[in-house]
Tab-separated table of C-alpha atoms in Angstrom:
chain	number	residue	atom	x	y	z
A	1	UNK	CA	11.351	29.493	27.381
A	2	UNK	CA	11.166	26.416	25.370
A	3	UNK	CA	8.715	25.522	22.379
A	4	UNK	CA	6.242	23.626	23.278
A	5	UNK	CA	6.173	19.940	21.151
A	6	UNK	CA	3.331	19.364	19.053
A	7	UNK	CA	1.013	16.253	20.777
A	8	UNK	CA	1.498	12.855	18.966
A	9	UNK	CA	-1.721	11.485	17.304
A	10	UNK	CA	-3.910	9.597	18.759
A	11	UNK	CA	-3.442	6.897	16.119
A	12	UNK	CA	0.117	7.384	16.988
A	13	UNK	CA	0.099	6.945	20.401
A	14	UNK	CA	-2.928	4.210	19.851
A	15	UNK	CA	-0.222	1.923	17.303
A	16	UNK	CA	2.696	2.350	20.222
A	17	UNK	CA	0.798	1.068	22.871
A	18	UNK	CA	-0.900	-1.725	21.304
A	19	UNK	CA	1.148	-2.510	18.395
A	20	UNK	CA	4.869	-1.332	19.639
A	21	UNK	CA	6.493	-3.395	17.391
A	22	UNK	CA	4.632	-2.475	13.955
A	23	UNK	CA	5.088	1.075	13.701
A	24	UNK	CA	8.572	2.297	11.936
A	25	UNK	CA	8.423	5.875	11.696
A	26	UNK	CA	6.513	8.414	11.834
A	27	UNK	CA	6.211	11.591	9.119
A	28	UNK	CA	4.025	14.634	9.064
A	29	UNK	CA	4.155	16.738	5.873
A	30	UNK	CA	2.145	20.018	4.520
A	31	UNK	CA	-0.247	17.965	7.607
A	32	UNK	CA	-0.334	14.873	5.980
A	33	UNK	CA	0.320	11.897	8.326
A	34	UNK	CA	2.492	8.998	7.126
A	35	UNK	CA	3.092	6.251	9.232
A	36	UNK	CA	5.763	3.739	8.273
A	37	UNK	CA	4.735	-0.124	8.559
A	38	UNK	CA	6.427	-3.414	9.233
A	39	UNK	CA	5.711	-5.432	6.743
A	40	UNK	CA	4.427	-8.581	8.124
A	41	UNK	CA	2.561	-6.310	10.742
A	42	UNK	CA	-0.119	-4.347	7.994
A	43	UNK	CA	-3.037	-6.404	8.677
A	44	UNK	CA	-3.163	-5.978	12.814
A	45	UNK	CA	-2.283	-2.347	12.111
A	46	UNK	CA	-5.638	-2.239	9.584
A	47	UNK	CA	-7.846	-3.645	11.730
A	48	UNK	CA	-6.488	-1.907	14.698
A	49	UNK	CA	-6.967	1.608	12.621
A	50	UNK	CA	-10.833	0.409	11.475
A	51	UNK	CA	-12.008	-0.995	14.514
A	52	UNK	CA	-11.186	0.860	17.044
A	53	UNK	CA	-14.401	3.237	17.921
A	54	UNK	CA	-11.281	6.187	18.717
A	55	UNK	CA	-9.880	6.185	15.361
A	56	UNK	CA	-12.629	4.183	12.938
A	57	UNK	CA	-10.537	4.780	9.479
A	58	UNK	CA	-13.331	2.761	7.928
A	59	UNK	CA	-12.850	3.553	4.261
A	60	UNK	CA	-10.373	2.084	2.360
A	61	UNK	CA	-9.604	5.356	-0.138
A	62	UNK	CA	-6.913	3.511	-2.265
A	63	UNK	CA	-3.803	1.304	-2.499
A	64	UNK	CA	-0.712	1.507	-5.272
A	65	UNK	CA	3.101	0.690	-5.247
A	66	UNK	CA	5.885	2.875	-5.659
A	67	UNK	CA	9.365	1.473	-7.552
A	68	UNK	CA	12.670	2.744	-6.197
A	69	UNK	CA	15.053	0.790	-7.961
A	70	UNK	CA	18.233	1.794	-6.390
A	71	UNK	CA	16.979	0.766	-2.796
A	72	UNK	CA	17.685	-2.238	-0.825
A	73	UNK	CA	13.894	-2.167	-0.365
A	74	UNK	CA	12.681	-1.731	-3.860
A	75	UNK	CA	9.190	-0.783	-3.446
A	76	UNK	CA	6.614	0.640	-1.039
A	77	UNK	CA	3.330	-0.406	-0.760
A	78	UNK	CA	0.786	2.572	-0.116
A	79	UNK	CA	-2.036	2.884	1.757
A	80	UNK	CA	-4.740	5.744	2.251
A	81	UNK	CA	-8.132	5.008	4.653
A	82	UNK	CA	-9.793	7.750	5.612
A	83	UNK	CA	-11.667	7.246	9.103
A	84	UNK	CA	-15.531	8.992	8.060
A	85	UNK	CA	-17.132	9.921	11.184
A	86	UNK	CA	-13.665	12.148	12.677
A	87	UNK	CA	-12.863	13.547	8.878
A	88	UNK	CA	-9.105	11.944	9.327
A	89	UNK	CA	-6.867	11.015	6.757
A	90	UNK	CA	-3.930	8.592	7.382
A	91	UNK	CA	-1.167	7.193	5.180
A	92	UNK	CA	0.656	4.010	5.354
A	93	UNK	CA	3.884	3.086	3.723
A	94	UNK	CA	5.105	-0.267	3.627
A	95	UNK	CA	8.756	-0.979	2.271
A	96	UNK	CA	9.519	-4.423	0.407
A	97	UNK	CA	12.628	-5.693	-0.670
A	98	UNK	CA	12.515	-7.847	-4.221
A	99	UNK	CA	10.635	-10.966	-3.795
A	100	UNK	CA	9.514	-10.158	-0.341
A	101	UNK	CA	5.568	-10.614	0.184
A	102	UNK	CA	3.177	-8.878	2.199
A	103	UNK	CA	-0.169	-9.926	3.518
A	104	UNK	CA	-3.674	-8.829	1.694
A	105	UNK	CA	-5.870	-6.439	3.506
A	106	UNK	CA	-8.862	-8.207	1.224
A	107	UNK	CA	-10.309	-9.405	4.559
A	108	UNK	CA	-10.608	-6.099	6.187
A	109	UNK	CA	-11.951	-4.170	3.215
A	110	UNK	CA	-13.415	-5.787	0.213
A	111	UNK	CA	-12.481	-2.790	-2.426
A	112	UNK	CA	-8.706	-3.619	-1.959
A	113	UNK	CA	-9.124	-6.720	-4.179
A	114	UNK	CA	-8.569	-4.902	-7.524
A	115	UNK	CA	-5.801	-2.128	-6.334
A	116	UNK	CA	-3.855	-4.996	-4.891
A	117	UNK	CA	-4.385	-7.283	-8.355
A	118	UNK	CA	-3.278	-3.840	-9.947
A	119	UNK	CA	0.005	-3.148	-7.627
A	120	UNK	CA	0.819	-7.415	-8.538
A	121	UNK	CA	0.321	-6.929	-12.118
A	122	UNK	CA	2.225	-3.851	-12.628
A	123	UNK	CA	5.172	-4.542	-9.990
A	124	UNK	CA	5.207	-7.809	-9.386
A	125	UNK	CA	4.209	-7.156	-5.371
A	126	UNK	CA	2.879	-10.401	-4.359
A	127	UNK	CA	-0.145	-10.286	-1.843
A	128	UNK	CA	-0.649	-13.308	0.775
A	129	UNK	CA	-3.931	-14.799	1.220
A	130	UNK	CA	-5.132	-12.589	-1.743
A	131	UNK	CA	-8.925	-14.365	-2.904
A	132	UNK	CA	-7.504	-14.171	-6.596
A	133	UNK	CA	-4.342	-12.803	-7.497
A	134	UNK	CA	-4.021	-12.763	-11.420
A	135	UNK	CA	-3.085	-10.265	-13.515
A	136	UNK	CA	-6.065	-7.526	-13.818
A	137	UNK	CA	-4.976	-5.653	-16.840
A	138	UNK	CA	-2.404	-7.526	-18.641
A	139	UNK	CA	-2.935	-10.624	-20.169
A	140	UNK	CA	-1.600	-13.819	-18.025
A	141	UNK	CA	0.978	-14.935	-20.753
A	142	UNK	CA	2.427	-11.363	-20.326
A	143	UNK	CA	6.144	-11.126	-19.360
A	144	UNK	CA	7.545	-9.092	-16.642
A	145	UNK	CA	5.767	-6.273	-14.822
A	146	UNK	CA	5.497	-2.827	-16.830
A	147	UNK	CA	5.328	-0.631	-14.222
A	148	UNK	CA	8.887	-1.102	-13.135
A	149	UNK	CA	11.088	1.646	-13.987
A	150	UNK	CA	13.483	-1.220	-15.276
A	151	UNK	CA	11.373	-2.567	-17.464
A	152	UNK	CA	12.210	-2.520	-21.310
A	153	UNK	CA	9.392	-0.403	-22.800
A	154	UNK	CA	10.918	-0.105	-26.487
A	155	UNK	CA	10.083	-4.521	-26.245
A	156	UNK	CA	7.065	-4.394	-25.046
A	157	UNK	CA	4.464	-6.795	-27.007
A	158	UNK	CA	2.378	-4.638	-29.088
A	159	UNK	CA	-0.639	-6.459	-29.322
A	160	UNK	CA	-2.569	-4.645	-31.572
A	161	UNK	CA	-0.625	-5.212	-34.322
A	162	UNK	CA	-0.583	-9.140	-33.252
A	163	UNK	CA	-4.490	-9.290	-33.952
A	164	UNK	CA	-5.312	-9.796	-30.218
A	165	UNK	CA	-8.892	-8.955	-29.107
């Protein structure tokens, strides 16, 4: 007798029939779902997961970037919603190559502004059709992107003994 498979999500099965091409991969984890995104395909994928009354992952929990330096795709872009009325949690992971750009969510949920501004600042991750991507912690004459594992921490500016406010 064989093992029976485990049934794919619905947001699984949801993404490969209307969204075929988006969807990457697929990785479950101590029952944590991950789903791997084409870049250029995040927003459709968004609104797919928030506006469709089967799924509804209405809140936007958080966003952030990871750095993997030795990768042809340097960083991922992460994603948590968390859909409030079925108590389901869903990751995405998007993976960007140096210079590559992704689009802004901004449109879909208001409360990514800052953790986008945040992921730019830090790693450099430019969002498209961002509302006002600027630095949100460092100052704009800043150099480089401190969140990189690369970057050169002994030379960073130390701007309290500079006399900045």
């Amino acid at each position: 007798m064989t093992p029976e498979l485990p049934a794919e999500p619905l947001v699984v099965r949801r993404l490969r029939e209307q969204l075929p091409d988006a969807l990457l991969g697929v990785e479950t984890f101590r029952d944590e779902l991950t789903l791997r995104v084409r870049p250029g395909a995040v927003v459709e994928v968004c609104r797919l997961l928030k506006q469709d009354p089967d799924l509804q992952y209405n809140f936007f929990a958080d966003l952030c970037a990871v750095d993997f330096p030795g990768r042809e795709r340097r960083f991922e872009v992460v994603y948590n919603l968390f859909s409030l009325p079925y108590a389901r949690r869903v990751r995405l992971k998007v993976e960007l190559g140096e210079g590559e750009r992704i689009p802004s969510i901004t449109g879909l949920w208001c409360g990514a502004d800052w953790h986008e501004r945040e992921a730019y600042d830090d790693f450099g991750v430019v969002f498209d059709g961002h509302p006002d991507l600027r630095r949100i912690r460092n100052p704009e004459d800043f150099n480089g992107h401190p969140m990189r594992k690369d970057y050169p921490v002994q030379d960073m500016p130390k701007w309290w003994e500079e006399g900045r406010p």
